[in-house]
């Protein structure tokens, strides 16, 4: 019998009215079982100038987070260039290719999704969502941007994640939301 990996779930980022916020729930699951309810899936890098969130295998995500930080240092803290270089390595390196995680990274201006297939995506609508509850969170944030533009990016992330937690059994209400330092 193969051991199941611990997986972390829903991450949501929003850029709205010049603000950026990135948040995640706290649930980690092993198969259909909640392994932990207060995992911290949001991390700050470069004195808070970059905020990252991860979904997928927790150990794999930490490996990628370390590699991303190395790329940031190697490329003069240029987030987009570091993301592209990480995605290249992730796609071509035999060890990294086996890692099962995704990341959302944000600075004060933009959001990027980095996937294990070598993709670096800039979301068209300035909403980035990954993890098992991502489609619920993204749908909620999209509706909020359209119908409640007076809300802040942080409020949209909080409400989007809360709606996802109400619907998705792999997402909980233990939310952590961060904003990149200006």
CSV table of C-alpha atoms in Angstrom, one decimal:
chain,number,residue,atom,x,y,z
A,1,UNK,CA,0.0,0.0,0.0
A,2,UNK,CA,1.4,3.4,-1.1
A,3,UNK,CA,1.6,6.2,1.5
A,4,UNK,CA,-0.6,9.1,0.6
A,5,UNK,CA,1.0,12.5,0.4
A,6,UNK,CA,-0.1,15.4,2.5
A,7,UNK,CA,-1.7,18.0,0.2
A,8,UNK,CA,-2.4,21.6,0.9
A,9,UNK,CA,-5.3,23.3,-0.8
A,10,UNK,CA,-6.9,26.5,-1.8
A,11,UNK,CA,-4.9,29.7,-2.6
A,12,UNK,CA,-6.4,32.9,-4.0
A,13,UNK,CA,-4.7,36.1,-5.1
A,14,UNK,CA,-6.4,39.3,-6.4
A,15,UNK,CA,-5.1,42.5,-7.9
A,16,UNK,CA,-7.7,45.3,-7.6
A,17,UNK,CA,-7.6,49.1,-7.6
A,18,UNK,CA,-3.8,49.1,-7.2
A,19,UNK,CA,-3.8,46.7,-4.3
A,20,UNK,CA,-2.6,43.0,-4.2
A,21,UNK,CA,-3.6,40.4,-1.7
A,22,UNK,CA,-2.8,36.7,-1.5
A,23,UNK,CA,-4.5,34.3,0.9
A,24,UNK,CA,-5.0,30.6,1.6
A,25,UNK,CA,-7.0,28.3,3.9
A,26,UNK,CA,-5.3,26.2,6.5
A,27,UNK,CA,-6.3,22.7,5.6
A,28,UNK,CA,-3.9,19.9,4.6
A,29,UNK,CA,-5.4,16.6,3.6
A,30,UNK,CA,-4.2,13.0,3.2
A,31,UNK,CA,-6.6,11.4,0.8
A,32,UNK,CA,-10.0,12.1,2.2
A,33,UNK,CA,-8.8,12.8,5.7
A,34,UNK,CA,-8.0,16.2,7.2
A,35,UNK,CA,-4.4,15.9,8.4
A,36,UNK,CA,-4.0,19.4,9.8
A,37,UNK,CA,-6.3,22.4,9.9
A,38,UNK,CA,-3.9,25.3,10.4
A,39,UNK,CA,-1.1,24.9,7.8
A,40,UNK,CA,0.5,28.2,6.8
A,41,UNK,CA,0.5,28.1,3.0
A,42,UNK,CA,1.5,31.8,2.6
A,43,UNK,CA,5.1,32.8,2.9
A,44,UNK,CA,6.8,36.2,2.6
A,45,UNK,CA,10.1,36.5,0.8
A,46,UNK,CA,12.6,39.5,0.4
A,47,UNK,CA,11.4,41.3,3.5
A,48,UNK,CA,7.7,40.9,2.4
A,49,UNK,CA,8.2,42.3,-1.1
A,50,UNK,CA,7.2,39.0,-2.5
A,51,UNK,CA,4.3,36.9,-1.2
A,52,UNK,CA,3.9,33.2,-2.2
A,53,UNK,CA,1.2,30.7,-1.8
A,54,UNK,CA,1.3,27.0,-2.6
A,55,UNK,CA,-1.0,24.1,-3.2
A,56,UNK,CA,-0.2,20.4,-3.6
A,57,UNK,CA,2.3,18.3,-1.8
A,58,UNK,CA,3.6,20.3,1.2
A,59,UNK,CA,7.2,18.9,1.1
A,60,UNK,CA,7.3,19.5,-2.7
A,61,UNK,CA,6.0,23.1,-2.3
A,62,UNK,CA,8.8,23.9,0.3
A,63,UNK,CA,11.4,22.6,-2.1
A,64,UNK,CA,10.0,24.8,-4.9
A,65,UNK,CA,9.8,27.8,-2.5
A,66,UNK,CA,13.5,27.4,-1.7
A,67,UNK,CA,14.3,27.2,-5.4
A,68,UNK,CA,12.2,30.2,-6.2
A,69,UNK,CA,14.0,32.2,-3.5
A,70,UNK,CA,17.3,31.2,-5.0
A,71,UNK,CA,16.1,32.4,-8.4
A,72,UNK,CA,15.0,35.7,-6.9
A,73,UNK,CA,18.5,36.3,-5.5
A,74,UNK,CA,20.1,35.2,-8.8
A,75,UNK,CA,18.0,37.5,-10.9
A,76,UNK,CA,18.1,40.7,-8.9
A,77,UNK,CA,14.8,40.2,-7.2
A,78,UNK,CA,13.0,40.3,-10.6
A,79,UNK,CA,9.9,38.2,-9.8
A,80,UNK,CA,8.8,37.4,-13.3
A,81,UNK,CA,12.3,36.4,-14.4
A,82,UNK,CA,12.8,34.3,-11.3
A,83,UNK,CA,9.4,32.6,-12.0
A,84,UNK,CA,10.3,31.8,-15.6
A,85,UNK,CA,13.7,30.4,-14.6
A,86,UNK,CA,12.1,28.3,-11.9
A,87,UNK,CA,9.6,26.9,-14.4
A,88,UNK,CA,12.3,26.1,-16.9
A,89,UNK,CA,14.2,24.2,-14.2
A,90,UNK,CA,11.1,22.5,-12.9
A,91,UNK,CA,10.3,21.2,-16.4
A,92,UNK,CA,13.8,20.0,-17.3
A,93,UNK,CA,15.3,18.8,-14.0
A,94,UNK,CA,14.6,15.1,-13.3
A,95,UNK,CA,14.3,15.7,-9.6
A,96,UNK,CA,12.1,18.8,-9.8
A,97,UNK,CA,9.9,17.3,-12.5
A,98,UNK,CA,8.6,14.8,-10.0
A,99,UNK,CA,7.4,17.5,-7.6
A,100,UNK,CA,3.7,17.9,-7.3
A,101,UNK,CA,2.8,21.4,-6.3
A,102,UNK,CA,1.8,24.8,-7.8
A,103,UNK,CA,2.6,28.3,-6.6
A,104,UNK,CA,1.1,31.7,-6.8
A,105,UNK,CA,3.6,34.5,-6.4
A,106,UNK,CA,2.8,38.2,-6.0
A,107,UNK,CA,4.6,41.5,-5.6
A,108,UNK,CA,3.1,45.0,-5.2
A,109,UNK,CA,2.1,45.1,-8.9
A,110,UNK,CA,1.2,41.6,-10.2
A,111,UNK,CA,0.3,38.0,-9.6
A,112,UNK,CA,1.8,34.9,-11.4
A,113,UNK,CA,0.9,31.2,-11.3
A,114,UNK,CA,3.8,28.8,-11.6
A,115,UNK,CA,3.0,25.2,-12.5
A,116,UNK,CA,5.0,22.0,-12.8
A,117,UNK,CA,4.3,21.8,-16.5
A,118,UNK,CA,6.7,24.8,-17.1
A,119,UNK,CA,3.9,27.4,-17.3
A,120,UNK,CA,4.2,30.9,-15.8
A,121,UNK,CA,0.7,32.4,-16.1
A,122,UNK,CA,-0.3,36.0,-15.7
A,123,UNK,CA,-4.1,35.8,-15.1
A,124,UNK,CA,-6.0,38.0,-17.5
A,125,UNK,CA,-8.5,39.1,-14.9
A,126,UNK,CA,-5.9,39.6,-12.2
A,127,UNK,CA,-7.2,36.8,-10.1
A,128,UNK,CA,-5.0,33.7,-9.5
A,129,UNK,CA,-6.4,30.6,-7.8
A,130,UNK,CA,-4.8,27.2,-7.3
A,131,UNK,CA,-5.7,24.1,-5.3
A,132,UNK,CA,-8.8,21.9,-4.9
A,133,UNK,CA,-11.1,24.8,-4.0
A,134,UNK,CA,-9.6,27.1,-6.6
A,135,UNK,CA,-12.5,27.3,-9.1
A,136,UNK,CA,-14.9,28.2,-6.3
A,137,UNK,CA,-12.6,30.9,-5.0
A,138,UNK,CA,-11.9,32.2,-8.5
A,139,UNK,CA,-15.6,32.3,-9.4
A,140,UNK,CA,-16.4,34.2,-6.1
A,141,UNK,CA,-13.5,36.7,-6.6
A,142,UNK,CA,-14.6,37.3,-10.2
A,143,UNK,CA,-18.1,38.0,-9.2
A,144,UNK,CA,-16.9,40.4,-6.4
A,145,UNK,CA,-14.6,42.3,-8.8
A,146,UNK,CA,-17.5,42.7,-11.2
A,147,UNK,CA,-20.4,43.5,-8.7
A,148,UNK,CA,-18.6,44.8,-5.6
A,149,UNK,CA,-15.7,47.0,-7.0
A,150,UNK,CA,-15.7,49.0,-3.8
A,151,UNK,CA,-14.2,46.1,-1.9
A,152,UNK,CA,-10.4,46.0,-1.3
A,153,UNK,CA,-8.3,43.2,-2.8
A,154,UNK,CA,-7.9,41.8,0.7
A,155,UNK,CA,-11.7,41.7,1.3
A,156,UNK,CA,-12.2,40.0,-2.1
A,157,UNK,CA,-9.6,37.3,-1.2
A,158,UNK,CA,-11.1,36.8,2.3
A,159,UNK,CA,-14.7,36.4,0.9
A,160,UNK,CA,-13.6,34.3,-2.1
A,161,UNK,CA,-11.8,31.9,0.2
A,162,UNK,CA,-14.7,31.8,2.6
A,163,UNK,CA,-17.1,30.9,-0.1
A,164,UNK,CA,-14.7,28.2,-1.3
A,165,UNK,CA,-14.6,26.8,2.2
A,166,UNK,CA,-18.4,26.7,2.4
A,167,UNK,CA,-18.4,24.6,-0.8
A,168,UNK,CA,-15.2,22.6,-1.0
A,169,UNK,CA,-14.6,19.8,1.6
A,170,UNK,CA,-10.8,20.2,1.1
A,171,UNK,CA,-10.8,23.9,2.1
A,172,UNK,CA,-11.4,25.4,5.6
A,173,UNK,CA,-12.1,28.7,7.2
A,174,UNK,CA,-8.6,29.1,8.9
A,175,UNK,CA,-7.5,31.9,6.5
A,176,UNK,CA,-4.2,33.7,6.2
A,177,UNK,CA,-4.1,36.7,4.0
A,178,UNK,CA,-1.0,38.8,3.2
A,179,UNK,CA,-0.2,41.8,1.1
A,180,UNK,CA,3.2,42.4,-0.4
A,181,UNK,CA,5.2,45.3,1.1
A,182,UNK,CA,5.3,48.4,-1.1
